[in-house]
mmCIF file of C-alpha atoms and ligand atoms in Angstrom:
data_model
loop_
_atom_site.group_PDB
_atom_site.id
_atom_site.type_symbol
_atom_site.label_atom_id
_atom_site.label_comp_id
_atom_site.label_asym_id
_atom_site.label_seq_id
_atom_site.Cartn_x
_atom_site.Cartn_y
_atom_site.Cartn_z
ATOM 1 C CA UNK A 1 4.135 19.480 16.050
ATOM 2 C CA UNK A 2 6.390 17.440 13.404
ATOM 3 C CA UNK A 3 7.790 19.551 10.331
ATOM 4 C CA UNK A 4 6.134 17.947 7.335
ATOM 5 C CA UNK A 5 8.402 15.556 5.462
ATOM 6 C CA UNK A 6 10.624 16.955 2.391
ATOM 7 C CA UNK A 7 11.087 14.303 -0.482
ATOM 8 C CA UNK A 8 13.673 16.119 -2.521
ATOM 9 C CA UNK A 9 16.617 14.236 -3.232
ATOM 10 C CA UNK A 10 16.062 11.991 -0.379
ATOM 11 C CA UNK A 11 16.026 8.054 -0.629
ATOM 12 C CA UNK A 12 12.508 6.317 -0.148
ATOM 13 C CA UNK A 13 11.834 2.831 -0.716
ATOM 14 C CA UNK A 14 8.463 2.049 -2.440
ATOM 15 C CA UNK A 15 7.712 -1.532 -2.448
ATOM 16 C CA UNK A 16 4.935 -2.951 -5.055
ATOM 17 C CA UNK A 17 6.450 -0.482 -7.459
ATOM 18 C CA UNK A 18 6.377 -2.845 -10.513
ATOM 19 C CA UNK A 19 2.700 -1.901 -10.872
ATOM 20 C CA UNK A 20 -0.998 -0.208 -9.833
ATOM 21 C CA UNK A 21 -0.936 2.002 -7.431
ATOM 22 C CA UNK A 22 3.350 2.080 -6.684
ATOM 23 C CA UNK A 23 4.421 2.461 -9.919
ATOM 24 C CA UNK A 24 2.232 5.778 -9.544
ATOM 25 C CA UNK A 25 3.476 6.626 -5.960
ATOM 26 C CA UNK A 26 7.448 6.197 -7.480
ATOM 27 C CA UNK A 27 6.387 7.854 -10.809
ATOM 28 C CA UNK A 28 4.982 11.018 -8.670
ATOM 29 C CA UNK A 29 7.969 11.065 -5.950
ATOM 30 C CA UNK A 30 10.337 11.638 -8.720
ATOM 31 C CA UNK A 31 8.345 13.679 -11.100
ATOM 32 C CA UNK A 32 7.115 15.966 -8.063
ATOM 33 C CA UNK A 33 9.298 15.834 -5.304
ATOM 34 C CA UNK A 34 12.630 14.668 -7.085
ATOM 35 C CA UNK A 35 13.113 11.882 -4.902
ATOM 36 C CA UNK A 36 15.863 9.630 -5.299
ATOM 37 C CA UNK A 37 14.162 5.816 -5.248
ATOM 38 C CA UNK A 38 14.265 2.676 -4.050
ATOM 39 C CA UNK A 39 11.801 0.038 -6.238
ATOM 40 C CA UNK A 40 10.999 -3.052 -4.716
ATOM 41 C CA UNK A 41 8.757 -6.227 -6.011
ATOM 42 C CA UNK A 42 9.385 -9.645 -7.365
ATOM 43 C CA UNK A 43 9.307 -8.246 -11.002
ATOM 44 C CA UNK A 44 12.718 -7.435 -11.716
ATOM 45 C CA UNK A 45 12.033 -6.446 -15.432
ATOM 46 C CA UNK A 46 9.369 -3.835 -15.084
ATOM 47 C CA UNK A 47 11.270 -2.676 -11.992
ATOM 48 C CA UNK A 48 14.426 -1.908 -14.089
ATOM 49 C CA UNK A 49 11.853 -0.325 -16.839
ATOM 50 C CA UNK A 50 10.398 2.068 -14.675
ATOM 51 C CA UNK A 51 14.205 3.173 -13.205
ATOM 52 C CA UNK A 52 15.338 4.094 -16.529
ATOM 53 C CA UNK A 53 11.985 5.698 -17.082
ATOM 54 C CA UNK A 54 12.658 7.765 -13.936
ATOM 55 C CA UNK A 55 16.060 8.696 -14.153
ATOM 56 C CA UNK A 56 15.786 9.886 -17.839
ATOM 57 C CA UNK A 57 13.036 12.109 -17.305
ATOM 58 C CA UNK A 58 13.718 13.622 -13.675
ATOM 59 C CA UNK A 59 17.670 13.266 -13.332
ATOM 60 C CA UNK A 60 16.952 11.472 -10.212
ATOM 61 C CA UNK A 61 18.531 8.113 -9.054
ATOM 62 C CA UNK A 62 17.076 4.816 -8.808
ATOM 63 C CA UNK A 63 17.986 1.504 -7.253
ATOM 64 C CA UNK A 64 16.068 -2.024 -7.922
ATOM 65 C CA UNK A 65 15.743 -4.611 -5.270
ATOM 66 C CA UNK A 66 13.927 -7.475 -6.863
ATOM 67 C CA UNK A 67 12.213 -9.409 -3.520
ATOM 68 C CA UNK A 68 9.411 -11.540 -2.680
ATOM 69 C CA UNK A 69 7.960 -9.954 0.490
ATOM 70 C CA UNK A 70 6.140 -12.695 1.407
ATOM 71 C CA UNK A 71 9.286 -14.473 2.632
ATOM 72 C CA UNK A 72 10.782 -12.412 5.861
ATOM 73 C CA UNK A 73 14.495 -13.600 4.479
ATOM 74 C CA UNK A 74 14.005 -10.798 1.795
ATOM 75 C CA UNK A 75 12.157 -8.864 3.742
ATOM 76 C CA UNK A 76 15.489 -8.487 5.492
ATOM 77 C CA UNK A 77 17.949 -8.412 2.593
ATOM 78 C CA UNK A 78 15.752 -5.373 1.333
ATOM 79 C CA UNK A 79 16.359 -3.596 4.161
ATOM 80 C CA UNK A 80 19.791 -4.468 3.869
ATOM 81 C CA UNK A 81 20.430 -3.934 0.270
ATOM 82 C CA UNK A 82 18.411 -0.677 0.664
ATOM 83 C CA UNK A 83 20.415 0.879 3.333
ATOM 84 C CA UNK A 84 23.830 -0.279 1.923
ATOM 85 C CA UNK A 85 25.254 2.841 0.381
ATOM 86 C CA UNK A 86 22.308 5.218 1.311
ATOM 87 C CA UNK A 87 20.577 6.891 3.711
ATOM 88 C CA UNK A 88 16.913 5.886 3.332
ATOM 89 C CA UNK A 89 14.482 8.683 4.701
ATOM 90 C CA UNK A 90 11.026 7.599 3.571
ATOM 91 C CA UNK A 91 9.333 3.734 3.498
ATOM 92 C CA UNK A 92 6.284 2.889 1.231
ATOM 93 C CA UNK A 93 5.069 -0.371 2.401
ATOM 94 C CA UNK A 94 2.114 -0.669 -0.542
ATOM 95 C CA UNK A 95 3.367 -4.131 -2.328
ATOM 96 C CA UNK A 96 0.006 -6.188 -1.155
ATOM 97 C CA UNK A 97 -2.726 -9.038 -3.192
ATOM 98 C CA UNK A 98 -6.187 -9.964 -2.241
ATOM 99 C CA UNK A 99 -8.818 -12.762 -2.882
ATOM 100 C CA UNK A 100 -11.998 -11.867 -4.398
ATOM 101 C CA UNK A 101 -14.466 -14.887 -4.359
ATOM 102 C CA UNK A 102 -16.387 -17.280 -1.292
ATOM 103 C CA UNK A 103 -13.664 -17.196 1.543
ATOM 104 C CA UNK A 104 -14.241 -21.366 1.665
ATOM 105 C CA UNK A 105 -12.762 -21.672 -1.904
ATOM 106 C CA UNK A 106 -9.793 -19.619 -0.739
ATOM 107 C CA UNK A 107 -7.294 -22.309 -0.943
ATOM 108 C CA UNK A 108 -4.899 -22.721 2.752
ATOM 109 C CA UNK A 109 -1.445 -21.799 0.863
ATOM 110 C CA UNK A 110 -2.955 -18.861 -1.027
ATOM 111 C CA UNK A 111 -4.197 -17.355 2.597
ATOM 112 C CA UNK A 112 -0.432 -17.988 3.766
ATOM 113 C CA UNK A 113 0.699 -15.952 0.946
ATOM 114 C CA UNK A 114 -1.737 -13.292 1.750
ATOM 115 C CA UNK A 115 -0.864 -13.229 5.287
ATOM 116 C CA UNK A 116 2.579 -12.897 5.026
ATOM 117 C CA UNK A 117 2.372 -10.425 2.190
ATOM 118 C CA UNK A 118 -0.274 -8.225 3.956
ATOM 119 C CA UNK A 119 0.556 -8.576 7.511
ATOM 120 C CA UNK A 120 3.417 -10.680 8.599
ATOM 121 C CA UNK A 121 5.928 -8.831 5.495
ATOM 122 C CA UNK A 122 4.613 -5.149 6.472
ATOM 123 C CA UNK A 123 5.066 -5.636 10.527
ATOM 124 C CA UNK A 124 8.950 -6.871 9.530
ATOM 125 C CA UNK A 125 9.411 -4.106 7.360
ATOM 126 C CA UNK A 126 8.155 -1.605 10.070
ATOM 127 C CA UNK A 127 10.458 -3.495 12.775
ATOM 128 C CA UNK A 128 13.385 -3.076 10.671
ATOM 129 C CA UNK A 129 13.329 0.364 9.459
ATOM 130 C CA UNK A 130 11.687 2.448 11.852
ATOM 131 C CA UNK A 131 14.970 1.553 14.849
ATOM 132 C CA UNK A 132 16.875 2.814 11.567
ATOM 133 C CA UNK A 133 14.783 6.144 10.989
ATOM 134 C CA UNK A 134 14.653 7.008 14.761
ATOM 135 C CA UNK A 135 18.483 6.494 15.184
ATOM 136 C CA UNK A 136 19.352 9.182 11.981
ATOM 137 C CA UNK A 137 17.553 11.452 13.526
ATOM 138 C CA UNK A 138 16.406 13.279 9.815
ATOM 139 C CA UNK A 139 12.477 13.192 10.550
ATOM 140 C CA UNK A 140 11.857 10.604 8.062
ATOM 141 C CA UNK A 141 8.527 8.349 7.756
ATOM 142 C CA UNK A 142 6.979 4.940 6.852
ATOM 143 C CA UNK A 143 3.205 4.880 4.894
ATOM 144 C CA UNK A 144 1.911 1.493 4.952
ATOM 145 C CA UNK A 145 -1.474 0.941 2.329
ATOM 146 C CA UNK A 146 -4.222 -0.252 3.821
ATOM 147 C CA UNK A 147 -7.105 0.121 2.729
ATOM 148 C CA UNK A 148 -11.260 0.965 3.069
ATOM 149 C CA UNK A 149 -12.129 -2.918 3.515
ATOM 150 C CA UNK A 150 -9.372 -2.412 6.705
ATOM 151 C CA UNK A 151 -12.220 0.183 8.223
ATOM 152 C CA UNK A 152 -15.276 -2.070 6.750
ATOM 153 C CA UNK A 153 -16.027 -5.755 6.227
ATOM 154 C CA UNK A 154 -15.840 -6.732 2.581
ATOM 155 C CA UNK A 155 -17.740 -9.927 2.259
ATOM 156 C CA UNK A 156 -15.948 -11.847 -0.755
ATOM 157 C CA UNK A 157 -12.421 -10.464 0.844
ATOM 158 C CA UNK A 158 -12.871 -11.834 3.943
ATOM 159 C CA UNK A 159 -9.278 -12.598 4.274
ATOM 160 C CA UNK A 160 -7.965 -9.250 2.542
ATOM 161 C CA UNK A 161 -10.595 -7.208 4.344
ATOM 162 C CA UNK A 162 -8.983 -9.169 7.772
ATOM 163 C CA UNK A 163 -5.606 -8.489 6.898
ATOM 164 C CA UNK A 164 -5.898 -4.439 6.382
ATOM 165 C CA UNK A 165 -8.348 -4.314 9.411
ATOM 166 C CA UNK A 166 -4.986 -5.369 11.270
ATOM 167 C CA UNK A 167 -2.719 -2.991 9.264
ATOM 168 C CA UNK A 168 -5.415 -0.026 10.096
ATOM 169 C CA UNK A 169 -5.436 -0.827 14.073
ATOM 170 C CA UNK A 170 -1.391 -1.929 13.951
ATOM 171 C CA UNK A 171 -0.316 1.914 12.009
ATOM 172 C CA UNK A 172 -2.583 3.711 14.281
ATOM 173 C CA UNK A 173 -2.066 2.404 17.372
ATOM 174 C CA UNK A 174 1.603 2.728 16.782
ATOM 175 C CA UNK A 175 1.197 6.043 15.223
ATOM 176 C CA UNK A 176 0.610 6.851 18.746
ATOM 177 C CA UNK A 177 3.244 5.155 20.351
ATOM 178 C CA UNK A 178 5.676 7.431 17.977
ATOM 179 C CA UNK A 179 3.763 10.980 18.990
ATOM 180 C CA UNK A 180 7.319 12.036 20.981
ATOM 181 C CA UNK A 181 9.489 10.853 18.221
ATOM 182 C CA UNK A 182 10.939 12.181 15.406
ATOM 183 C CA UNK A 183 9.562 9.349 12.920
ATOM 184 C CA UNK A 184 6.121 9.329 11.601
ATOM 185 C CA UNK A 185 3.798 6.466 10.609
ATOM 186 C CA UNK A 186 1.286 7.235 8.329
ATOM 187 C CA UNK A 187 -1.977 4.602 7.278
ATOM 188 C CA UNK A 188 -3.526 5.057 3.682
ATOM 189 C CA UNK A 189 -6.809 3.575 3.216
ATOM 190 C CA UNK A 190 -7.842 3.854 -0.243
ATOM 191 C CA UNK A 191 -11.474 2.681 -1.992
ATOM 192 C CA UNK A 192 -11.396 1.106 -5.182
ATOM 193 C CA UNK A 193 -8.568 1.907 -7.852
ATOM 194 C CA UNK A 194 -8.649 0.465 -10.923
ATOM 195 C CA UNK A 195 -4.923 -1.611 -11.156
ATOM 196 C CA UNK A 196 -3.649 -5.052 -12.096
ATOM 197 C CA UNK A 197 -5.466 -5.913 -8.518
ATOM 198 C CA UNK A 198 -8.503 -5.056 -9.716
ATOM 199 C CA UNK A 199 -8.169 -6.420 -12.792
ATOM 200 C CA UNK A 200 -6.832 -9.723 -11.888
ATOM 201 C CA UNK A 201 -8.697 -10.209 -9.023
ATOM 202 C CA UNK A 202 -11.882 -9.836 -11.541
ATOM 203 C CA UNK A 203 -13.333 -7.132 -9.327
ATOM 204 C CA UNK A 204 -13.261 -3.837 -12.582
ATOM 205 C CA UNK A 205 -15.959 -6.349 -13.990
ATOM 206 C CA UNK A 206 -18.568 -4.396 -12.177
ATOM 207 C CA UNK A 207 -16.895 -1.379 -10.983
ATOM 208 C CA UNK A 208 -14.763 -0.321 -13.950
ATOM 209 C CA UNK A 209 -15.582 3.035 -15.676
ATOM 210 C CA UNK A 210 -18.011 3.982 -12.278
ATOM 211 C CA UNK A 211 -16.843 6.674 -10.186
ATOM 212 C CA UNK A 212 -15.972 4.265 -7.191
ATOM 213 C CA UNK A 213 -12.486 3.334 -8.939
ATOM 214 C CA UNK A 214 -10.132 5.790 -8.442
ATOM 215 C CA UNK A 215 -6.671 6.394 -10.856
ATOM 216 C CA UNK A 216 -3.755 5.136 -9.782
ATOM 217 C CA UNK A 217 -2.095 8.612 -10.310
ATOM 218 C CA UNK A 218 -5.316 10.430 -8.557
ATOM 219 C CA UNK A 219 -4.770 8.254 -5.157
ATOM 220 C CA UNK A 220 -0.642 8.704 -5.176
ATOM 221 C CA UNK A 221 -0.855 12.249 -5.523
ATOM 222 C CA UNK A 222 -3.357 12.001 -2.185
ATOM 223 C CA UNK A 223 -0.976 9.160 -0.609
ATOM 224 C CA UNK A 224 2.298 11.284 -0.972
ATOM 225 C CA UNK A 225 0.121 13.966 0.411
ATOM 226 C CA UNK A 226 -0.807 12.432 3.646
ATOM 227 C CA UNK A 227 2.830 10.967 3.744
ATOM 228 C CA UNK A 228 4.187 14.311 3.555
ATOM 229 C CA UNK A 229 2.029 16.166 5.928
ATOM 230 C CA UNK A 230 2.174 13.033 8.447
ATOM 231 C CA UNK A 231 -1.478 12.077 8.527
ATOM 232 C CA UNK A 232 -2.051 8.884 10.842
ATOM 233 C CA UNK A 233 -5.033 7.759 8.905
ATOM 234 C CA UNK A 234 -5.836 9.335 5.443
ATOM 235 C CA UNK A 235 -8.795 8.003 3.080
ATOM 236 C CA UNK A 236 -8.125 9.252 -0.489
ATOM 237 C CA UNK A 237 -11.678 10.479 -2.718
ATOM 238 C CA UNK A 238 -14.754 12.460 -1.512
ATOM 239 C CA UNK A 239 -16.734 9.073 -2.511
ATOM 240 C CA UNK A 240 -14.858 6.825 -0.320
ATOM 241 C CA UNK A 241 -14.401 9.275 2.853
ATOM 242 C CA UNK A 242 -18.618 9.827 2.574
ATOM 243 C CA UNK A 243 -18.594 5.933 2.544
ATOM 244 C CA UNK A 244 -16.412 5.609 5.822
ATOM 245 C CA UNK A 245 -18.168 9.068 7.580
ATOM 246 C CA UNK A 246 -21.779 7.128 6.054
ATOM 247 C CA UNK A 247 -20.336 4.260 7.956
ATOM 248 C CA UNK A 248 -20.058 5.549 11.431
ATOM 249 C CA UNK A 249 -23.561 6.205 11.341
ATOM 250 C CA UNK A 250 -25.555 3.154 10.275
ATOM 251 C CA UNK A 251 -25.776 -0.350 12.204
ATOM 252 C CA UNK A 252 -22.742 -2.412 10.965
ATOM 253 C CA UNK A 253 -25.289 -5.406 9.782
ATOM 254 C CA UNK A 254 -26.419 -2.833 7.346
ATOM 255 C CA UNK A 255 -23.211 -2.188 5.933
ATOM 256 C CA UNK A 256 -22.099 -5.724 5.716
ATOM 257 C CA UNK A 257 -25.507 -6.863 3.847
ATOM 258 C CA UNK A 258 -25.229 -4.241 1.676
ATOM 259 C CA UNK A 259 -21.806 -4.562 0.831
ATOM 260 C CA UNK A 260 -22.553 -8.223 0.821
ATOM 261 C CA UNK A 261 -25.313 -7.574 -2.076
ATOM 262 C CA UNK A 262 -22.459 -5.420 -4.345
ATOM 263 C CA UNK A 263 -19.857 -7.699 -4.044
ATOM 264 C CA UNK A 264 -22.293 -10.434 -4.604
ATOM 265 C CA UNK A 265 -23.105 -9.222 -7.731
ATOM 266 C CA UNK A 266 -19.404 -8.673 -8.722
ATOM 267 C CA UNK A 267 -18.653 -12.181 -8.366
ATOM 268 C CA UNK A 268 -21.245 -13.249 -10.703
ATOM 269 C CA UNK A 269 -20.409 -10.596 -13.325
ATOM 270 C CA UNK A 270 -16.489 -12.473 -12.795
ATOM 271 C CA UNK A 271 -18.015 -15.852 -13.074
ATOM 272 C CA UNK A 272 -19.875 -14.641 -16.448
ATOM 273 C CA UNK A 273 -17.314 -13.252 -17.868
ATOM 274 C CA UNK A 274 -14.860 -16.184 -17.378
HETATM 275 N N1 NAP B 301 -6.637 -1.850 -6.267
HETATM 276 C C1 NAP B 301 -7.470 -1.514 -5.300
HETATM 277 O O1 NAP B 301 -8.692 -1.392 -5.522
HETATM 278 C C2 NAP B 301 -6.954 -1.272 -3.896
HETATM 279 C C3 NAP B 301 -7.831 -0.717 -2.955
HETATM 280 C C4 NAP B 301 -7.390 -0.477 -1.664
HETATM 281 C C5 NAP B 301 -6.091 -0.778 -1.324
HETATM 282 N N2 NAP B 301 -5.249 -1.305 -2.237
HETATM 283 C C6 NAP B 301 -3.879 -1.644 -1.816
HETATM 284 O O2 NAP B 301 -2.947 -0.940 -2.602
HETATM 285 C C7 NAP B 301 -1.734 -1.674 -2.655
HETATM 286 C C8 NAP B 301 -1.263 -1.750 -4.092
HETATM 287 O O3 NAP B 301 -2.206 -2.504 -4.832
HETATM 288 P P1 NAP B 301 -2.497 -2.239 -6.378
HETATM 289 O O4 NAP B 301 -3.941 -2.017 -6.491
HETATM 290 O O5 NAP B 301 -1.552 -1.238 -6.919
HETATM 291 O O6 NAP B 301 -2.216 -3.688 -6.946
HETATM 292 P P2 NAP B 301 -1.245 -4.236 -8.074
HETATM 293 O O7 NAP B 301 -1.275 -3.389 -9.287
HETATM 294 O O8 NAP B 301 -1.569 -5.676 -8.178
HETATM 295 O O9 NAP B 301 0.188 -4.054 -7.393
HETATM 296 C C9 NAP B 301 0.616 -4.848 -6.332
HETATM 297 C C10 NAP B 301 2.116 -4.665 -6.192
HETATM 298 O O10 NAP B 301 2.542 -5.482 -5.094
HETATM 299 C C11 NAP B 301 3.634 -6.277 -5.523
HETATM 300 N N3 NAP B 301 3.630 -7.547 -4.814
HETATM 301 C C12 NAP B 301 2.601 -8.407 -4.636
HETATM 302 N N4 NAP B 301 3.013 -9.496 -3.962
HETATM 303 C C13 NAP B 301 4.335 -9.301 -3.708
HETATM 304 C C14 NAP B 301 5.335 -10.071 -3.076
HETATM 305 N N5 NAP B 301 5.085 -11.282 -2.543
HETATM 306 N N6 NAP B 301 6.585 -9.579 -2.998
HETATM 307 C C15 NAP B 301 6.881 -8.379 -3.550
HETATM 308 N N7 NAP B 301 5.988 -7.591 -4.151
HETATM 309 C C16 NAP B 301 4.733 -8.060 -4.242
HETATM 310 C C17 NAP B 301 3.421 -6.482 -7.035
HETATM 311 O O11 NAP B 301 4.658 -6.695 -7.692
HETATM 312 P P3 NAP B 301 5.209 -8.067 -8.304
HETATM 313 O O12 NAP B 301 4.025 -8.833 -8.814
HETATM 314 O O13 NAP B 301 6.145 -7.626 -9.376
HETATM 315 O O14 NAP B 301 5.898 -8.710 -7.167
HETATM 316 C C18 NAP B 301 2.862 -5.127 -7.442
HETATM 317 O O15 NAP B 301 3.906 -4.223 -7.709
HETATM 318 C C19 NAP B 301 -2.013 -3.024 -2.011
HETATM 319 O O16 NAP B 301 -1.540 -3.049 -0.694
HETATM 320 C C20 NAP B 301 -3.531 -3.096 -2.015
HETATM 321 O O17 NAP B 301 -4.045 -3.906 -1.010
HETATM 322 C C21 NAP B 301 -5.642 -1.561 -3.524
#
């Protein structure tokens, strides 16, 4: 069996940390496990806000890459950049977007960006670091986010719900390929957490304030859990793993109308309050 992974004062790269549910995973790394960081996303500003943040409060170090990981060019200058001067030990692959509304109003460039955020972006990243984890030998890891619509259809995310359904079967199957090494790949699949996704999206319309939305700060604290203790698949929240247990027992048309009938109903509660 793998030792369990040990953040302190080791470099891990956290992209999407400008925001939601990254920001958290950074803010607990540092606050918890005294992790040195590496913050990636296209926002170079809030990036740079959160580093001082981070440093100040936790005397650990920080380093910015500002990217858009939708383009594989970046993809590999942030693996460049990242491994420049340090060693990196630990990869966060969370930066991700979805489309909530009818999948035919989903316009063709918007479902390019999604793709290559989502899936195309995350199977680069993985290509590029893990050769580099294996080779140094120090036990180190890469988490990618998926999420609950990557173990369900989520009618009204079509696309997004098709794009972590590959990043669920792509971690675990390779999960397995890695058993003998000394690297470990670890799939989150959180529910619903209420973040600039959310928000944006138009989704906390009917799910904000309800138990289904988790913190951002609850769901890190779980992530870096299953991170640490190398958990192939982990779902964070009682609510969402009854969901996905729930799920394994009822006919999948079920699921899909009645997730059909929820979402549904959040996209008119969006379209009202627009
Ligand atoms: N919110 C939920 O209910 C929920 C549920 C399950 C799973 N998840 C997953 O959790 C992850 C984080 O989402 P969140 O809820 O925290 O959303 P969020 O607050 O919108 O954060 C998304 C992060 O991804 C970054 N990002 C997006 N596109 C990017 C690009 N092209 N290049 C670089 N960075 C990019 C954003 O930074 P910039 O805009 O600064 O680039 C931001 O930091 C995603 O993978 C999402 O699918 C979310």
């Amino acid at each position: 069996m793998k030792e369990s992974m040990n953040f302190s004062r080791r470099w891990i790269v956290v992209t999407g940390a400008s925001s939601g549910l990254g920001k958290a995973i950074a803010t607990l790394l540092a606050s918890e496990h005294q992790a040195n960081l590496i913050l990636v996303a296209r926002r170079l500003e809030k990036l740079e806000e959160l580093k001082h943040t981070l440093e100040k409060k936790h005397s650990i170090q920080c380093k910015t890459i500002a990217a858009d990981l939708s383009d594989i060019s970046n993809i590999e200058r942030m693996f460049r950049e990242s491994i420049q001067n340090e060693e990196v030990y630990g990869v966060v692959l969370n930066a991700g977007i979805t489309y909530f509304g009818e999948h035919q109003q989903l316009p063709w460039d918007q479902f390019e960006q999604l793709l290559a955020t989502n899936v195309s972006g995350i199977v680069k990243a993985v290509e590029l670091y893990l050769p580099y984890l294996t080779e140094k030998s120090q036990g180190g890891g890469i988490m990618l986010v998926s999420s609950v619509a990557g173990l369900l259809p989520v009618p009204y995310q079509a696309a997004y719900s098709g794009s972590k359904a590959f990043i669920t079967h792509y971690g675990l199957a390779l999960n397995e390929e890695l058993k003998g090494d000394n690297v470990s790949l670890t799939v989150f699949s959180p529910g619903g957490i209420a973040t600039e996704m959310t928000h944006s999206s138009g989704l906390a319309a009917q799910f904000e304030g309800s138990a289904v939305l988790q913190s951002p700060e609850q769901c890190a604290a779980e992530a870096i859990n299953a991170m640490e203790s190398r958990r192939a698949l982990y779902v964070p929240g009682w609510l969402n793993r009854l969901q996905v247990f729930g799920a394994r027992l009822l006919p999948r048309s079920l699921l899909i109308f009645s997730a059909g009938k929820i979402y549904r109903k959040a996209l008119a509660a969006k379209r009202n309050s627009q």
